[in-house]
Amino acid sequence: MSAPPAIRLVGLNKWFGTFHVLKDIELSVAEGEKIVVCGPSGSGKSTMIRCVNQLERHQEGEVVIHGRRFGESAAQDEAIRRDIGMVFQQFNLFPHMTVLENCTFALTWVKHLPKAEAEAIAMSHLERVRIPEQARKYPLQLSGGQQQRVAIARALCMRPRIMLFDEPTSALDPEMINEVLEVMVELAESGMTMVVVTHEMGFARKVADRIVFMDQGEIVEEAPPGTFFARPRYDRTRLFLSQIL
Amino acid sequence: MPDESRLATADRPLVFAPKPSRAPPSSAIGPIAWMRANLFSSVSNALLTLLGAYIVIVVFAAIINWALVDAVWEASNRRECLDKVGRAGACWPGVIAWIPNLLYGLYPKDQVWRINAAFLMLVVWALPLWLPGVRSKLAIGLSAVLLYPFPASYFFHGGEQDLLWTALIALGLAAFAWVWLTTFSERFTGLSFGAFVARVTGDAEQPEESARLRARIGYAVLYLAALALAAQWSLSEVPTRYWGGLFLTLVISGIGITFSLPAGVMLALGRRSHMPFISLCSTAFIELFRSVPLITILFMFNTMLPLFLPVGVEVNRLVRAIVAVCLFAAAYMAEIVRGGLQAILRGQYEAAAAVGLGFWQSTALVIMPQALRIMIPTIVGNFIGLFKDTTLVSIIGLFDLLSMARAVGEDTTWLGLFLEPFFFITLIYFVFCFLMSQYSLNLERRLGAGQRR
């Protein structure tokens, strides 16, 4: 019997008030798979990815991570969440802590590691995203691209098995987008399970195993990049691709 | 303009070399340039500067003449002062004679050292917070807030101790000793007091269990010594009706200030809570206390509270006033804190949740430090307001600094001497409030490191 999928969304429905944001979402992501989610703004892609680590609660359906379902007990929810790292559009670094403290913070307070060990782990990840020399600075002293790479290092410090990226390059100046994408490509090559909401179609083509296209709260189609770009099945997808490419 | 003497070709683009930066011209920097730019930039501005300078000089000259040049420094009653200079100069002997009362109220003269000793104790207690190389600053600060009140209140009030009271005072004394033992041991050996005791009494090879046990024995010995000291300690009783002056003002506002911040934080969190019962209670409390003037609250607590208490239970007048001030201040602080919390972006909560922090951890470690930093000016403004608001306790018969100043002019020897004592306490209030506001600026600068936006 094969291992359960890393992420399984079953019949997911969510409303903001009376507005139906997610409609019967079904998605399964295998361990090590890379999914790129795209779609027009307001299509529910961010809400869906935020349901995966339950930053947003859904009203119907199930979110199952590595075979464990969210909502069974508070302790299990916390444990599941620790397996999922997340990177946000606005970086959301803690501005009152140095870059290094941003990374060691959760290691000391959630995993209770001694300071020296936490710093060693943090430095190794800062090296991985190529900014160890900025460790003593505060986030707001860094450029956007550097801040986003710190955010990736911060998430990796917790040794997640899944990484979620919610429009990681949308808030960046054009010349900083590549330095972040390069780090993400390396991460993908290391075998991490990734779900990335992005409009960077170059990245999608290079890295994604499947592309998921969403509109108005539904998954319209999902296909490997080759098929997705060459032969989209729906007119809605074609229209979207013609607008962004 | 970039050098265009060479023509770009398809395979040889022009080389862009940025110009080096130069220093600004000397007319743009230095004090003369600053004055020209800010004080005399136009004719009307120059006139305003001169007019302002003239007014300041006239007013200050008048005050200095009255307070220093024409003032009387030696006299035995107000009549002598008036005979010497009339009303042109200040009559300081009255204020000087009353200084002990202005500072300590009616506290017995031979016992005043107790007040000084207690304030000195607080200074010494908090001193390690500003020393480099001390790591247990949080514990030291908490001990000062939570445990200093026990020995301090015995210093102030004295009298009989029952068993619980002795135990609490001993706890305070032990904590005081611990603060300095741990400060020395951390500065010189880098170990906390417990670890130091464990190191001295046994060797490092022994298992951690036994080291922890020996550290605990160290703490127990410290507490027993403090207990023996506290049991021996005996001071005569000075009932609170003799407390007064600056001392009373500091006691009421000090307790109000220390209580209002944590209570305000809890009330603000309560008001934002998703649990309807907690949110409703916090909101009701905040709105009730904010919509009533402090004077009314003081009156209510003073006259009406005893009616609700069971017969035979009597709460001291001072305690009633302090409780009223604390609750009032907490309600105001709650709204300040809530304002600060609203300025924190939702992404900070989400980022904290995404790295696995629970509600209390993310509130205490991520949200509050940022919110409190934004709120420092408002919080300290509120502290300063509270410090001055404590003058209102005079209307329920407590002799704070303001009422003592008023009493000078009612003294038969110095009858009618009002201006001078008020001038004197103005200086006292100014010094305290100015220090608070400077400290807040300093705090803002230090905590703002790297966070300019």
XYZ file of C-alpha atoms in Angstrom:
698
model
C 0.000 0.000 0.000
C 1.403 3.402 -0.934
C 1.755 6.306 1.482
C -1.260 8.617 1.861
C -1.091 11.810 -0.196
C 0.620 14.800 1.424
C -2.479 16.955 0.990
C -6.018 15.840 0.293
C -8.882 18.314 0.042
C -12.253 16.591 -0.036
C -15.499 18.388 -0.921
C -14.169 21.657 0.503
C -16.714 24.476 0.780
C -16.223 27.839 2.389
C -18.292 30.976 2.747
C -17.307 34.512 3.827
C -20.660 35.568 5.247
C -23.064 34.624 2.457
C -20.394 34.780 -0.256
C -19.454 31.298 -1.496
C -15.636 31.489 -1.905
C -14.742 27.833 -2.330
C -17.078 25.429 -4.130
C -16.601 21.648 -3.830
C -12.823 21.730 -4.060
C -11.230 18.320 -4.637
C -7.442 18.193 -4.761
C -4.839 15.602 -3.970
C -1.129 16.329 -3.781
C 1.341 13.462 -3.568
C 4.449 13.579 -1.392
C 7.174 15.514 -3.239
C 4.771 16.892 -5.835
C 4.880 20.548 -6.883
C 1.574 22.248 -7.617
C 1.197 25.725 -9.059
C -2.191 27.361 -8.510
C -3.188 30.228 -10.763
C -6.331 32.113 -11.656
C -7.764 35.616 -11.761
C -7.901 37.629 -8.520
C -10.875 36.712 -6.367
C -10.910 33.183 -7.713
C -10.315 31.686 -4.243
C -6.750 30.452 -4.804
C -5.325 32.214 -1.711
C -8.272 31.098 0.402
C -7.754 27.525 -0.720
C -4.048 27.495 0.120
C -4.811 29.115 3.483
C -7.317 26.341 4.209
C -4.517 23.803 3.768
C -2.870 24.952 7.034
C -6.180 26.154 8.489
C -5.343 29.854 8.698
C -8.859 29.949 7.287
C -11.477 27.552 8.607
C -13.712 25.842 6.044
C -17.346 25.069 6.711
C -17.798 21.835 4.777
C -15.464 19.083 3.661
C -12.141 17.742 4.906
C -8.507 18.770 4.891
C -6.295 15.731 5.352
C -2.515 16.127 5.677
C -0.387 12.969 5.456
C -3.479 10.945 6.365
C -4.303 13.052 9.457
C -7.513 15.056 9.339
C -7.759 18.613 10.688
C -10.366 19.200 13.391
C -10.069 15.991 15.375
C -8.231 17.443 18.360
C -6.482 20.724 19.117
C -3.204 18.926 19.855
C -3.268 17.034 16.557
C -4.144 20.244 14.665
C -1.071 21.923 16.132
C 1.093 18.939 15.255
C -0.197 18.883 11.649
C 0.377 22.588 11.328
C 4.003 22.234 12.389
C 4.549 20.037 9.320
C 3.441 22.875 7.031
C 5.565 25.952 6.355
C 4.071 29.045 4.780
C 5.444 32.038 2.881
C 3.236 35.097 2.460
C 2.900 37.783 -0.197
C 3.745 40.514 2.351
C 6.616 38.467 3.934
C 5.133 39.029 7.437
C 8.524 38.943 9.113
C 8.507 40.065 12.741
C 9.859 43.633 12.503
C 10.980 43.843 16.147
C 13.368 40.908 15.842
C 16.590 40.537 13.894
C 16.686 38.239 10.888
C 18.366 35.572 13.002
C 15.791 35.929 15.795
C 12.992 35.638 13.255
C 14.422 32.246 12.345
C 15.337 30.953 15.826
C 12.180 32.273 17.479
C 9.875 29.340 16.787
C 12.696 26.835 17.373
C 13.186 28.120 20.919
C 9.535 28.747 21.789
C 7.773 25.907 19.978
C 10.460 23.202 19.736
C 12.283 24.315 22.925
C 15.747 23.894 21.423
C 18.721 25.438 23.240
C 19.824 28.803 21.830
C 23.100 27.631 20.262
C 21.446 24.745 18.456
C 18.618 26.958 17.193
C 21.106 29.495 15.876
C 23.090 26.809 14.086
C 19.941 25.563 12.349
C 18.876 29.110 11.481
C 22.285 29.983 10.021
C 22.318 26.848 7.880
C 18.971 27.874 6.350
C 20.043 31.491 5.919
C 23.046 30.153 4.020
C 20.733 28.043 1.924
C 18.815 31.177 0.861
C 22.192 32.960 0.483
C 21.904 35.776 3.045
C 23.871 34.628 6.118
C 25.647 38.017 6.223
C 22.343 39.798 6.968
C 21.595 37.738 10.090
C 22.091 40.585 12.589
C 20.038 43.146 10.672
C 16.367 43.935 11.154
C 13.925 42.902 8.405
C 13.028 46.465 7.402
C 16.695 47.165 6.632
C 16.613 44.560 3.866
C 15.290 44.724 0.321
C 12.009 43.021 -0.506
C 13.715 40.090 -2.177
C 15.988 39.559 0.812
C 13.035 39.769 3.187
C 11.169 37.136 1.245
C 14.211 34.840 1.307
C 14.396 35.310 5.101
C 10.719 34.369 5.255
C 11.496 31.171 3.346
C 14.406 30.402 5.700
C 12.172 31.062 8.708
C 9.614 28.563 7.444
C 12.291 25.959 6.595
C 13.780 26.145 10.111
C 10.761 24.263 11.434
C 11.612 21.350 9.065
C 8.211 21.294 7.363
C 7.250 18.449 5.027
C 5.039 20.755 2.960
C 5.689 24.344 1.904
C 2.886 26.727 0.909
C 3.669 29.898 -1.044
C 0.936 32.537 -1.302
C 1.941 34.839 -4.187
C 5.537 35.044 -2.943
C 6.761 37.426 -5.644
C 3.725 39.669 -6.166
C 4.923 42.366 -3.752
C 8.461 42.491 -5.156
C 10.176 44.879 -7.547
C 10.778 43.142 -10.901
C 14.546 42.905 -10.439
C 14.148 41.008 -7.153
C 11.716 38.376 -8.366
C 14.397 36.085 -9.757
C 16.472 35.814 -6.583
C 13.374 34.507 -4.788
C 12.347 32.184 -7.622
C 15.862 30.705 -7.747
C 15.635 29.777 -4.062
C 12.232 28.211 -4.710
C 13.534 26.222 -7.666
C 16.370 24.840 -5.517
C 13.866 23.936 -2.838
C 11.747 22.134 -5.427
C 14.786 20.220 -6.652
C 15.468 19.039 -3.087
C 12.161 17.131 -3.217
C 9.950 19.293 -0.988
C 6.174 19.041 -1.428
C 5.124 22.506 -2.607
C 1.889 24.346 -3.359
C 2.570 27.716 -4.955
C 0.015 30.378 -5.798
C 1.720 32.521 -8.428
C 1.413 34.176 -11.807
C 5.044 33.425 -12.699
C 4.317 31.106 -15.607
C 8.033 30.652 -16.333
C 8.438 29.177 -12.860
C 5.322 27.046 -13.348
C 6.616 25.640 -16.601
C 10.008 24.835 -15.119
C 9.016 23.393 -11.742
C 5.356 22.372 -11.574
C 4.218 18.772 -11.854
C 0.669 20.024 -12.258
C -0.945 23.408 -12.738
C -4.307 24.050 -11.121
C -6.448 26.797 -12.654
C -9.201 28.300 -10.507
C -12.038 30.696 -11.230
C -14.966 31.827 -9.083
C -14.194 29.415 -6.260
C -13.882 26.317 -8.404
C -11.016 24.311 -9.794
C -11.633 24.676 -13.540
C -8.888 22.374 -14.711
C -5.664 20.782 -13.608
C -3.002 19.472 -15.959
C 0.764 19.035 -16.313
C 2.396 22.248 -17.625
C 2.924 20.872 -21.142
C -0.759 20.123 -21.651
C -1.899 23.143 -19.679
C -0.105 25.687 -21.844
C -0.429 23.882 -25.185
C -3.946 22.456 -25.041
C -6.106 24.004 -22.313
C -9.511 22.337 -22.353
C -11.701 25.212 -21.236
C -12.347 28.550 -22.931
C -11.992 30.254 -19.503
C -8.448 28.924 -19.179
C -7.575 30.033 -22.703
C -8.872 33.526 -22.014
C -6.814 33.712 -18.802
C -3.669 32.470 -20.509
C -4.124 34.911 -23.377
C -4.308 37.744 -20.846
C -1.196 36.936 -18.822
C 1.201 35.465 -21.400
C 25.363 63.767 -18.812
C 27.018 60.450 -19.714
C 29.961 60.608 -21.985
C 28.677 60.452 -25.561
C 31.915 61.156 -27.334
C 32.133 57.542 -28.334
C 29.431 56.083 -30.474
C 27.749 52.890 -29.364
C 28.095 50.022 -31.766
C 26.196 46.794 -31.867
C 28.917 44.823 -30.060
C 30.370 47.672 -27.919
C 27.745 49.427 -25.738
C 28.633 52.674 -23.925
C 30.024 52.196 -20.403
C 27.918 53.926 -17.720
C 30.092 55.315 -14.880
C 28.037 56.964 -12.096
C 29.312 60.367 -10.875
C 31.009 60.394 -7.429
C 29.038 62.074 -4.598
C 30.278 65.477 -3.374
C 29.980 67.085 0.097
C 27.202 69.715 0.369
C 28.269 73.387 -0.019
C 29.257 75.072 3.273
C 26.334 77.493 3.061
C 23.964 74.549 3.610
C 25.369 73.267 6.910
C 26.435 74.668 10.305
C 24.636 76.808 12.926
C 24.521 80.001 10.840
C 22.911 78.199 7.947
C 20.465 76.570 10.364
C 19.490 79.951 11.851
C 19.096 81.503 8.468
C 16.902 78.641 7.297
C 14.749 78.342 10.408
C 14.704 81.635 12.310
C 15.283 84.382 9.746
C 14.115 82.889 6.486
C 11.859 85.874 5.693
C 11.077 89.311 7.102
C 7.930 88.150 8.898
C 9.738 85.104 10.242
C 12.575 87.303 11.560
C 10.063 89.626 13.263
C 8.305 86.662 14.873
C 11.641 85.314 16.123
C 12.542 88.654 17.709
C 9.074 89.098 19.236
C 9.147 85.570 20.662
C 12.611 86.130 22.137
C 11.417 89.402 23.720
C 8.379 87.766 25.385
C 10.444 84.876 26.735
C 13.036 87.262 28.193
C 10.424 89.502 29.865
C 8.491 86.619 31.427
C 11.596 84.810 32.641
C 13.116 87.991 34.013
C 9.947 88.614 36.037
C 9.886 85.064 37.402
C 13.594 85.089 38.258
C 13.291 88.462 39.963
C 10.371 87.253 42.057
C 11.695 83.787 42.854
C 15.391 84.537 43.366
C 16.522 88.173 43.215
C 13.858 89.859 45.381
C 13.065 86.767 47.426
C 13.350 86.537 51.207
C 15.277 83.492 52.470
C 15.251 84.093 56.227
C 12.224 85.036 58.299
C 10.279 83.449 61.147
C 6.779 84.304 59.902
C 4.969 85.766 56.920
C 4.687 89.261 58.512
C 8.511 89.604 58.443
C 8.583 88.700 54.741
C 5.924 91.274 53.891
C 7.736 93.955 55.907
C 10.974 93.285 54.016
C 9.871 93.149 50.362
C 6.070 93.257 50.317
C 4.685 91.084 47.519
C 7.511 91.815 45.071
C 9.579 88.806 46.170
C 8.874 85.257 47.200
C 8.777 84.299 50.871
C 10.698 81.005 50.928
C 11.163 80.404 54.682
C 7.533 79.224 54.909
C 8.095 76.613 52.239
C 11.438 75.571 53.732
C 9.863 75.103 57.151
C 7.155 72.969 55.580
C 9.393 70.830 53.340
C 9.258 67.770 55.632
C 5.445 67.916 55.578
C 5.310 68.526 51.833
C 7.426 65.431 51.311
C 6.112 63.101 54.017
C 2.794 64.527 55.254
C 2.177 63.965 58.960
C 4.423 60.907 59.126
C 6.235 60.935 62.502
C 9.537 62.811 62.102
C 11.636 60.135 63.833
C 10.215 57.458 61.500
C 10.745 59.248 58.198
C 13.931 57.237 57.548
C 11.665 54.237 56.880
C 10.164 55.921 53.818
C 13.595 56.886 52.522
C 14.884 53.376 53.165
C 11.973 51.827 51.263
C 12.479 54.091 48.240
C 16.211 53.417 48.346
C 15.379 49.702 48.404
C 13.334 50.088 45.250
C 16.157 51.892 43.468
C 18.703 49.263 44.514
C 16.243 46.500 43.565
C 15.760 47.850 40.055
C 19.395 48.867 39.488
C 20.517 45.547 37.908
C 17.986 46.170 35.112
C 20.365 48.814 33.751
C 23.578 46.834 34.287
C 25.128 45.099 31.288
C 25.875 41.394 31.566
C 22.801 40.582 33.663
C 20.611 38.018 31.954
C 17.727 37.459 34.380
C 16.293 40.927 33.757
C 12.739 39.708 33.253
C 12.769 37.846 36.578
C 14.326 40.837 38.334
C 11.711 43.222 36.895
C 8.873 40.863 37.806
C 10.202 40.404 41.337
C 10.327 44.186 41.767
C 6.721 44.562 40.642
C 5.268 41.567 42.487
C 7.363 41.184 45.646
C 8.767 44.637 46.480
C 5.315 45.769 47.760
C 5.529 43.396 50.774
C 8.669 44.716 52.485
C 7.812 48.243 51.303
C 4.389 48.192 52.914
C 5.928 46.927 56.144
C 8.448 49.756 56.005
C 5.612 52.251 55.509
C 2.996 50.837 57.850
C 4.865 48.682 60.380
C 2.975 47.205 63.329
C 2.084 43.633 64.260
C 2.778 40.812 61.797
C 0.646 37.707 61.574
C 2.077 34.480 60.175
C 1.041 35.024 56.531
C 2.276 38.588 56.603
C 5.688 37.464 57.933
C 5.905 34.811 55.211
C 5.151 37.375 52.480
C 7.605 39.928 53.822
C 10.238 37.195 53.970
C 9.459 36.352 50.345
C 10.136 39.977 49.426
C 13.398 40.075 51.391
C 14.549 36.783 49.870
C 13.767 38.092 46.388
C 15.738 41.264 47.112
C 18.731 39.226 48.221
C 18.324 36.921 45.203
C 18.330 39.892 42.808
C 21.754 40.978 43.952
C 23.196 37.494 44.443
C 22.187 36.566 40.905
C 23.432 39.901 39.556
C 26.882 39.318 41.058
C 27.019 35.692 40.046
C 25.944 36.437 36.465
C 28.347 39.329 36.109
C 31.365 37.460 37.455
C 30.734 33.795 36.647
C 28.073 33.972 33.928
C 25.938 31.515 35.945
C 22.539 32.165 37.471
C 22.355 32.010 41.258
C 20.912 28.475 41.259
C 23.589 27.191 38.882
C 26.246 28.970 40.928
C 25.099 27.280 44.147
C 25.068 23.930 42.384
C 28.599 24.529 41.054
C 30.036 25.566 44.415
C 28.488 22.711 46.395
C 29.321 19.895 44.028
C 31.338 19.134 40.923
C 30.059 19.449 37.395
C 30.229 15.695 36.775
C 27.278 14.941 39.003
C 23.947 14.364 37.245
C 21.603 17.246 36.495
C 19.035 15.936 38.994
C 21.354 16.464 41.920
C 22.482 19.884 40.684
C 18.855 20.983 40.522
C 18.246 19.615 44.021
C 21.224 21.542 45.393
C 20.043 24.730 43.666
C 16.662 24.243 45.334
C 18.316 23.763 48.711
C 20.163 27.033 48.056
C 16.867 28.833 47.478
C 15.340 27.227 50.585
C 18.251 28.355 52.759
C 17.891 31.873 51.352
C 14.182 31.905 52.167
C 14.689 30.543 55.703
C 17.274 33.233 56.398
C 14.833 35.868 55.127
C 12.094 34.329 57.277
C 14.258 34.572 60.391
C 15.031 38.201 59.530
C 11.379 39.070 58.861
C 10.249 37.512 62.157
C 12.795 39.626 64.026
C 11.808 42.763 62.139
C 9.622 45.036 64.181
C 8.629 48.612 63.365
C 6.118 50.772 65.197
C 2.764 51.184 63.495
C 2.118 54.340 61.489
C -1.577 54.313 60.456
C -2.299 55.489 56.942
C -4.058 58.659 58.158
C -0.583 60.054 58.932
C 0.681 59.354 55.389
C 0.823 62.346 53.105
C 2.688 64.713 50.836
C 4.846 63.590 47.938
C 5.201 60.185 49.610
C 1.452 59.532 49.405
C 1.272 60.849 45.847
C 4.040 58.431 44.823
C 2.413 55.492 46.610
C -0.985 56.016 44.949
C 0.298 56.828 41.484
C 3.041 54.173 41.652
C 0.547 51.429 42.441
C -1.927 52.831 39.895
C 0.699 52.918 37.150
C 2.094 49.429 37.827
C -1.369 47.923 38.042
C -2.922 49.713 35.088
C -0.627 48.363 32.369
C -1.082 44.598 32.902
C -4.757 45.077 33.798
C -5.261 47.238 30.706
C -3.590 44.624 28.493
C -5.855 41.889 29.865
C -8.983 44.053 29.478
C -8.045 44.965 25.905
C -7.485 41.305 25.011
C -10.771 40.493 26.740
C -12.630 43.063 24.714
C -11.226 41.656 21.457
C -11.903 38.066 22.544
C -14.126 35.846 20.417
C -15.797 34.529 23.556
C -18.955 36.643 23.990
C -19.080 36.451 27.800
C -15.486 37.656 28.290
C -15.836 40.309 25.628
C -19.101 41.583 27.125
C -17.706 41.793 30.664
C -14.544 43.623 29.544
C -16.484 46.062 27.397
C -18.979 46.771 30.167
C -16.203 47.397 32.699
C -14.229 49.657 30.335
C -17.217 51.715 29.257
C -18.542 52.057 32.801
C -15.285 53.339 34.251
C -14.447 55.531 31.273
C -17.748 57.321 31.288
C -17.542 58.419 34.930
C -15.162 61.152 36.185
C -12.417 59.988 38.544
C -13.787 62.294 41.254
C -17.112 60.477 41.168
C -15.440 57.082 41.294
C -13.385 58.160 44.308
C -16.522 59.406 46.054
C -18.418 56.234 45.246
C -15.642 53.991 46.554
C -15.196 56.111 49.649
C -18.805 56.513 50.734
C -20.721 53.707 49.075
C -18.359 50.736 49.113
C -18.627 50.329 52.929
C -22.415 50.034 52.542
C -22.024 46.965 50.321
C -19.447 45.215 52.469
C -20.564 42.870 55.244
C -20.793 44.360 58.738
C -17.472 44.387 60.551
C -15.357 44.349 57.383
C -13.675 47.695 57.153
C -11.494 48.776 54.263
C -8.974 51.466 54.889
C -9.666 54.837 53.260
C -6.323 54.813 51.429
C -6.937 51.317 50.073
C -10.338 52.432 48.787
C -8.741 55.351 46.981
C -5.999 53.161 45.494
C -8.493 50.579 44.254
C -10.568 53.340 42.640
C -7.524 54.868 40.926
C -6.336 51.453 39.716
C -9.661 50.472 38.164
C -10.062 53.873 36.524
C -6.537 53.797 35.112
C -6.954 50.212 33.885
C -10.070 51.143 31.891
C -8.227 53.983 30.152
C -5.157 51.860 29.531
C -7.321 49.129 28.017
C -8.505 51.440 25.259
C -4.952 52.625 24.549
C -3.747 49.046 24.266
C -6.696 48.143 22.049
C -5.762 51.010 19.750
C -2.191 49.700 19.545
C -3.389 46.163 18.832
C -5.498 47.408 15.951
C -2.394 48.883 14.321
C -0.767 45.441 14.055
C -1.393 43.870 10.681
C -3.249 40.588 10.469
C -0.249 39.059 8.702
C 1.699 39.116 11.957
C -0.878 36.874 13.653
C -0.899 34.595 10.626
C 2.881 34.360 10.430
C 3.010 33.509 14.132
C 0.327 30.855 13.703
C 2.089 29.469 10.619
C 5.337 28.813 12.536
C 3.307 26.982 15.179
C 2.765 29.497 17.982
C -0.392 29.363 20.086
C -2.550 32.347 21.049
C -0.726 33.330 24.250
C 2.736 32.888 22.757
C 1.991 34.952 19.677
C 0.274 37.627 21.760
C 3.091 37.904 24.294
C 6.060 37.535 21.949
C 4.950 38.870 18.568
C 1.957 41.162 18.910
C 2.405 42.914 22.271
C 6.051 43.950 21.836
C 5.132 45.693 18.585
C 1.877 47.170 19.864
C 3.459 48.447 23.074
C 6.271 50.098 21.131
C 3.792 52.050 19.016
C 1.874 52.963 22.145
C 4.785 54.197 24.303
C 4.015 57.923 23.833
C 0.333 57.437 24.629
C 0.981 55.086 27.539
C 3.483 57.431 29.156
C 1.116 60.334 28.500
C -1.493 58.375 30.410
C 0.945 57.669 33.260
C 1.727 61.371 33.502
C -1.981 62.202 33.537
C -2.568 59.594 36.250
C 0.306 60.972 38.335
C -1.324 64.399 38.305
C -4.884 63.060 38.687
C -3.975 61.590 42.062
C -4.328 65.158 43.420
C -8.058 64.421 43.369
C -7.731 62.115 46.372
C -7.551 65.277 48.513
C -11.329 65.587 48.215
C -11.868 62.355 50.130
C -9.596 63.521 52.930
C -6.183 62.184 51.969
C -3.284 64.620 52.285
C -1.395 64.296 49.029
C 1.213 66.759 47.814
C -1.352 69.320 46.652
C -3.333 69.335 49.897
C -0.120 69.698 51.907
C 0.840 72.707 49.783
C -2.558 74.253 50.480
C -2.082 73.633 54.195
C 0.979 75.924 54.284
C -1.144 79.047 53.784
C -3.561 77.866 56.475
C -0.785 77.576 59.045
C -1.145 80.556 61.443
C 2.576 81.442 61.181
C 2.469 81.584 57.368
C -1.151 82.606 56.941
C -1.964 83.458 53.300
C 1.270 81.984 51.888
C -0.162 80.151 48.842
C 1.814 81.178 45.779
C 5.234 80.000 46.991
C 4.248 76.446 48.013
C 2.348 76.050 44.747
C 5.418 77.254 42.854
C 7.497 74.713 44.741
C 5.215 71.740 44.061
C 4.938 72.851 40.444
C 8.681 72.261 40.231
C 8.303 68.847 41.868
C 5.502 67.799 39.511
C 7.487 69.145 36.561
C 10.611 67.181 37.482
C 8.710 63.901 37.803
C 6.633 64.344 34.644
C 9.604 65.591 32.626
C 11.697 62.599 33.696
C 8.889 60.242 32.696
C 8.534 61.850 29.304
C 12.313 61.856 28.676
C 12.507 58.215 29.682
C 9.725 57.425 27.240
C 11.603 59.168 24.405
C 14.722 57.237 25.315
C 12.756 53.980 25.374
C 11.242 54.735 21.981
C 14.685 55.324 20.505
C 16.128 52.111 21.920
C 13.185 49.878 21.039
C 12.859 51.472 17.621
C 16.224 50.080 16.504
C 15.970 49.023 12.891
C 12.252 49.638 12.684
C 11.997 52.958 10.923
C 9.507 52.702 8.140
